[in-house]
Tab-separated table of C-alpha atoms in Angstrom:
chain	number	residue	atom	x	y	z
N	1	MET	CA	29.481	77.621	41.851
N	2	MET	CA	28.356	76.580	45.378
N	3	SER	CA	31.157	76.688	47.917
N	4	VAL	CA	32.396	73.599	49.729
N	5	SER	CA	30.925	74.806	53.022
N	6	ALA	CA	27.562	75.407	51.376
N	7	ARG	CA	27.560	71.920	49.904
N	8	ALA	CA	28.589	70.436	53.245
N	9	GLY	CA	25.804	72.245	54.979
N	10	ALA	CA	23.188	71.225	52.446
N	11	LEU	CA	20.916	68.353	53.485
N	12	SER	CA	19.233	65.765	51.363
N	13	PRO	CA	15.459	66.109	50.939
N	14	TYR	CA	14.929	63.149	53.290
N	15	LEU	CA	17.066	64.708	56.052
N	16	GLN	CA	15.449	68.087	55.523
N	17	ALA	CA	11.999	66.542	55.952
N	18	THR	CA	13.157	64.701	59.074
N	19	LYS	CA	14.672	67.874	60.497
N	20	GLN	CA	11.475	69.770	59.839
N	21	THR	CA	9.422	67.030	61.544
N	22	VAL	CA	11.627	67.126	64.627
N	23	LYS	CA	11.311	70.927	64.809
N	24	SER	CA	7.532	70.664	64.563
N	25	LEU	CA	7.414	68.080	67.355
N	26	ARG	CA	9.624	70.226	69.570
N	27	SER	CA	7.417	73.234	68.906
N	28	LEU	CA	4.328	71.254	69.838
N	29	ALA	CA	6.063	69.919	72.928
N	30	ALA	CA	6.939	73.464	73.974
N	31	LYS	CA	3.303	74.429	73.723
N	32	GLY	CA	2.329	71.391	75.750
N	33	LEU	CA	0.365	69.821	72.937
N	34	VAL	CA	2.482	66.670	72.876
N	35	SER	CA	4.742	64.985	75.359
N	36	SER	CA	8.358	65.967	75.275
N	37	ALA	CA	9.175	62.260	75.075
N	38	ALA	CA	7.274	61.870	71.848
N	39	PRO	CA	10.307	62.011	69.518
N	40	GLY	CA	11.868	59.110	71.344
N	41	GLY	CA	8.672	57.062	71.071
N	42	ILE	CA	8.197	57.501	67.357
N	43	ARG	CA	7.651	54.080	65.662
N	44	MET	CA	9.832	53.471	62.653
N	45	ALA	CA	8.953	51.158	59.780
N	46	HIS	CA	11.710	48.665	60.564
N	47	THR	CA	10.452	48.228	64.127
N	48	ASP	CA	7.070	46.914	62.875
N	49	ILE	CA	8.543	43.928	61.015
N	50	ARG	CA	8.079	40.708	62.941
N	51	ILE	CA	11.062	38.415	62.949
N	52	PRO	CA	9.941	34.896	61.915
N	53	ASP	CA	10.263	32.186	64.516
N	54	PHE	CA	11.601	28.869	63.225
N	55	THR	CA	11.655	27.132	66.587
N	56	ASP	CA	9.075	24.551	65.488
N	57	TYR	CA	11.338	23.507	62.621
N	58	ARG	CA	14.513	23.232	64.652
N	59	ARG	CA	15.667	20.050	66.303
N	60	SER	CA	15.267	19.873	70.023
N	61	GLU	CA	19.017	19.338	70.452
N	62	VAL	CA	19.844	22.830	69.166
N	63	THR	CA	17.049	24.912	70.698
N	64	ASP	CA	18.857	25.484	73.970
N	65	PRO	CA	21.073	28.597	73.541
N	66	ASN	CA	23.166	27.569	76.545
N	67	GLN	CA	24.119	24.177	75.123
N	68	SER	CA	26.701	23.685	72.378
N	69	SER	CA	25.370	22.112	69.193
N	70	LYS	CA	28.638	20.193	68.733
N	71	GLU	CA	27.597	17.702	71.371
N	72	SER	CA	24.723	16.434	69.222
N	73	SER	CA	26.344	16.907	65.812
N	74	GLU	CA	27.220	13.214	65.357
N	75	ALA	CA	23.690	12.064	66.151
N	76	ARG	CA	22.194	14.661	63.820
N	77	LYS	CA	24.580	13.649	61.018
N	78	SER	CA	23.685	9.982	61.467
N	79	PHE	CA	19.987	10.807	61.253
N	80	SER	CA	20.553	12.881	58.098
N	81	TYR	CA	22.553	10.052	56.482
N	82	LEU	CA	19.846	7.558	57.399
N	83	VAL	CA	17.094	9.668	55.869
N	84	THR	CA	19.160	10.355	52.744
N	85	GLY	CA	20.023	6.675	52.293
N	86	ALA	CA	16.430	5.530	52.779
N	87	THR	CA	15.167	8.138	50.307
N	88	THR	CA	17.773	7.074	47.747
N	89	VAL	CA	16.857	3.387	48.063
N	90	LEU	CA	13.150	4.147	47.683
N	91	GLY	CA	13.853	6.380	44.687
N	92	VAL	CA	15.962	3.731	42.952
N	93	TYR	CA	13.335	1.054	43.611
N	94	ALA	CA	10.573	3.305	42.267
N	95	ALA	CA	12.627	4.090	39.148
N	96	LYS	CA	13.315	0.378	38.614
N	97	THR	CA	9.601	-0.398	38.902
N	98	VAL	CA	8.662	2.311	36.405
N	99	VAL	CA	11.320	1.185	33.898
N	100	THR	CA	10.311	-2.476	34.278
N	101	GLN	CA	6.645	-1.705	33.686
N	102	PHE	CA	7.514	0.509	30.700
N	103	VAL	CA	9.684	-2.164	29.095
N	104	SER	CA	7.061	-4.831	29.812
N	105	SER	CA	4.391	-2.718	28.136
N	106	MET	CA	6.514	-2.616	24.980
N	107	SER	CA	7.043	-6.381	24.900
N	108	ALA	CA	4.938	-8.586	22.690
N	109	SER	CA	1.812	-10.010	24.244
N	110	ALA	CA	1.271	-13.736	24.728
N	111	ASP	CA	-0.937	-14.086	21.640
N	112	VAL	CA	1.630	-12.281	19.497
N	113	LEU	CA	4.412	-14.511	20.804
N	114	ALA	CA	2.289	-17.551	20.001
N	115	LEU	CA	2.015	-16.383	16.380
N	116	SER	CA	5.755	-15.720	16.111
N	117	GLN	CA	6.384	-19.432	15.533
N	118	ILE	CA	4.647	-22.002	13.440
N	119	GLU	CA	4.974	-25.776	13.672
N	120	ILE	CA	4.476	-27.735	10.471
N	121	LYS	CA	4.011	-31.474	10.075
N	122	LEU	CA	6.153	-32.447	7.110
N	123	GLY	CA	4.325	-35.732	6.562
N	124	ASP	CA	1.380	-33.788	5.117
N	125	ILE	CA	3.450	-32.515	2.165
N	126	PRO	CA	4.006	-35.085	-0.627
N	127	GLU	CA	7.272	-35.200	-2.527
N	128	GLY	CA	7.476	-32.728	-5.402
N	129	LYS	CA	4.735	-30.508	-3.946
N	130	ASN	CA	4.695	-27.114	-2.254
N	131	MET	CA	2.352	-26.010	0.512
N	132	THR	CA	1.642	-22.444	1.579
N	133	PHE	CA	1.195	-21.420	5.211
N	134	LYS	CA	0.480	-18.061	6.825
N	135	TRP	CA	3.243	-16.945	9.176
N	136	ARG	CA	3.480	-13.470	10.723
N	137	GLY	CA	1.019	-12.190	8.147
N	138	LYS	CA	3.120	-13.435	5.234
N	139	PRO	CA	2.874	-16.503	2.986
N	140	LEU	CA	5.376	-19.214	3.833
N	141	PHE	CA	6.385	-21.741	1.160
N	142	VAL	CA	7.427	-25.230	2.285
N	143	ARG	CA	8.605	-27.378	-0.629
N	144	HIS	CA	9.306	-31.120	-0.550
N	145	ARG	CA	11.901	-31.537	-3.290
N	146	THR	CA	12.538	-34.604	-5.364
N	147	GLU	CA	15.990	-36.147	-5.811
N	148	LYS	CA	16.115	-34.668	-9.314
N	149	GLU	CA	15.385	-31.162	-8.045
N	150	ILE	CA	18.032	-31.517	-5.350
N	151	ALA	CA	20.666	-32.579	-7.866
N	152	THR	CA	19.676	-29.853	-10.359
N	153	GLU	CA	19.896	-27.036	-7.835
N	154	ALA	CA	23.150	-28.311	-6.333
N	155	GLY	CA	24.768	-28.293	-9.773
N	156	VAL	CA	23.946	-24.657	-10.633
N	157	ASN	CA	26.976	-22.460	-11.297
N	158	ILE	CA	26.562	-19.687	-8.699
N	159	ALA	CA	28.762	-17.363	-10.786
N	160	GLU	CA	25.839	-17.081	-13.209
N	161	LEU	CA	23.361	-16.031	-10.527
N	162	ARG	CA	22.228	-12.459	-9.922
N	163	ASP	CA	22.243	-13.043	-6.175
N	164	PRO	CA	24.997	-15.690	-5.827
N	165	GLN	CA	24.125	-18.267	-3.188
N	166	HIS	CA	24.762	-21.996	-3.167
N	167	ASP	CA	21.832	-24.326	-2.589
N	168	LYS	CA	23.459	-25.878	0.492
N	169	ASP	CA	23.605	-22.422	2.096
N	170	ARG	CA	19.834	-22.030	1.768
N	171	VAL	CA	18.673	-25.360	3.182
N	172	ILE	CA	19.304	-27.426	6.308
N	173	ASN	CA	17.807	-30.600	4.901
N	174	PRO	CA	18.196	-30.822	1.078
N	175	SER	CA	14.738	-32.386	0.787
N	176	TRP	CA	13.037	-29.290	2.174
N	177	VAL	CA	13.104	-25.701	0.950
N	178	ILE	CA	11.474	-23.156	3.254
N	179	VAL	CA	11.198	-19.568	1.984
N	180	LEU	CA	8.936	-16.549	2.364
N	181	GLY	CA	6.464	-16.303	-0.515
N	182	VAL	CA	7.151	-12.613	-1.120
N	183	CYS	CA	8.712	-11.511	-4.406
N	184	THR	CA	11.793	-9.377	-3.785
N	185	HIS	CA	10.805	-7.035	-6.591
N	186	LEU	CA	7.599	-5.368	-5.365
N	187	GLY	CA	6.303	-7.779	-2.728
N	188	CYS	CA	3.920	-9.837	-4.865
N	189	VAL	CA	3.176	-13.492	-4.083
N	190	PRO	CA	4.788	-15.895	-6.577
N	191	ILE	CA	3.166	-19.072	-7.870
N	192	ALA	CA	4.789	-22.346	-6.797
N	193	ASN	CA	5.832	-25.089	-9.228
N	194	ALA	CA	5.805	-22.625	-12.123
N	195	GLY	CA	8.155	-20.565	-14.249
N	196	ASP	CA	11.036	-21.357	-16.567
N	197	TYR	CA	13.027	-23.067	-13.796
N	198	GLY	CA	10.270	-25.090	-12.169
N	199	GLY	CA	10.451	-23.281	-8.880
N	200	TYR	CA	8.408	-20.125	-8.348
N	201	TYR	CA	7.033	-17.576	-10.785
N	202	CYS	CA	5.749	-14.067	-10.077
N	203	PRO	CA	3.184	-13.218	-12.782
N	204	CYS	CA	3.047	-9.538	-11.817
N	205	HIS	CA	6.341	-8.588	-13.436
N	206	GLY	CA	7.760	-11.886	-14.652
N	207	SER	CA	10.321	-12.897	-12.038
N	208	HIS	CA	11.407	-16.564	-12.236
N	209	TYR	CA	12.896	-18.423	-9.256
N	210	ASP	CA	14.357	-21.925	-9.210
N	211	ALA	CA	13.491	-24.752	-6.805
N	212	SER	CA	15.888	-23.257	-4.261
N	213	GLY	CA	14.118	-19.889	-4.300
N	214	ARG	CA	16.954	-18.146	-6.158
N	215	ILE	CA	16.178	-15.456	-8.734
N	216	ARG	CA	17.091	-16.620	-12.222
N	217	LYS	CA	15.183	-14.305	-14.553
N	218	GLY	CA	13.141	-11.114	-14.366
N	219	PRO	CA	13.340	-7.818	-12.452
N	220	ALA	CA	13.619	-9.195	-8.895
N	221	PRO	CA	17.042	-8.258	-7.457
N	222	LEU	CA	17.352	-10.844	-4.676
N	223	ASN	CA	16.551	-14.446	-3.849
N	224	LEU	CA	13.467	-15.326	-1.835
N	225	GLU	CA	14.133	-14.812	1.864
N	226	VAL	CA	14.891	-17.861	4.000
N	227	PRO	CA	13.492	-17.480	7.544
N	228	PHE	CA	15.007	-19.060	10.621
N	229	TYR	CA	13.772	-22.605	11.160
N	230	GLU	CA	14.798	-25.856	12.801
N	231	PHE	CA	13.867	-29.527	12.760
N	232	PRO	CA	13.049	-30.842	16.269
N	233	ASP	CA	12.515	-34.250	14.660
N	234	GLU	CA	12.386	-35.765	11.186
N	235	GLY	CA	8.684	-35.138	10.712
N	236	THR	CA	8.386	-31.598	12.121
N	237	VAL	CA	9.783	-28.171	11.335
N	238	ILE	CA	9.398	-25.072	13.512
N	239	VAL	CA	9.716	-21.718	11.741
N	240	GLY	CA	10.543	-18.618	13.783
């Protein structure tokens, strides 16, 4: 094995190359081929790297090396807070504008809102008759009931119904029944003033509804749907 002194005297390849270069330069200097000051004037790689100058990006208050930066720290902090606050306010306002426009774009247009309600003149519907209107792409049944129909539907035992619901819970004014003309079985359109109970009848699969729109016979599981409506006066109803 190599002795400790041998290992201590051994040089790395880099140092050996450097030592050899220095010897060569000294030999050339002795012969007068190069200046004896040449080794001291050798340019190293790290001396060629230019240090970047950030003076243009620095604030004028801190460019003077003879002046303490603490004297202008409060002013610089205030300016930073001002810029940060203004940027935050602008960002929040921009976000609010974007969200408002996005939500507005998802809202219903004016023509759609106009179709969301329908106003019906009740004086055009004679007693005992049913009229069909188109509302939101669906048939809407408005029925003017007779006194006999009102009494018959009010006297039905709700315990016998498939979808138990009293007549008074389905109407605001007993003389008027307002329901969607869509069968709750498969979405067919029933026929008014027909069926075993004198209300509505769906010929597609044989569902029978009474004059209150309640299912009484057939495969339909639920009563006809009652939409939201109100009477602004005795002769007008607004649905929707």
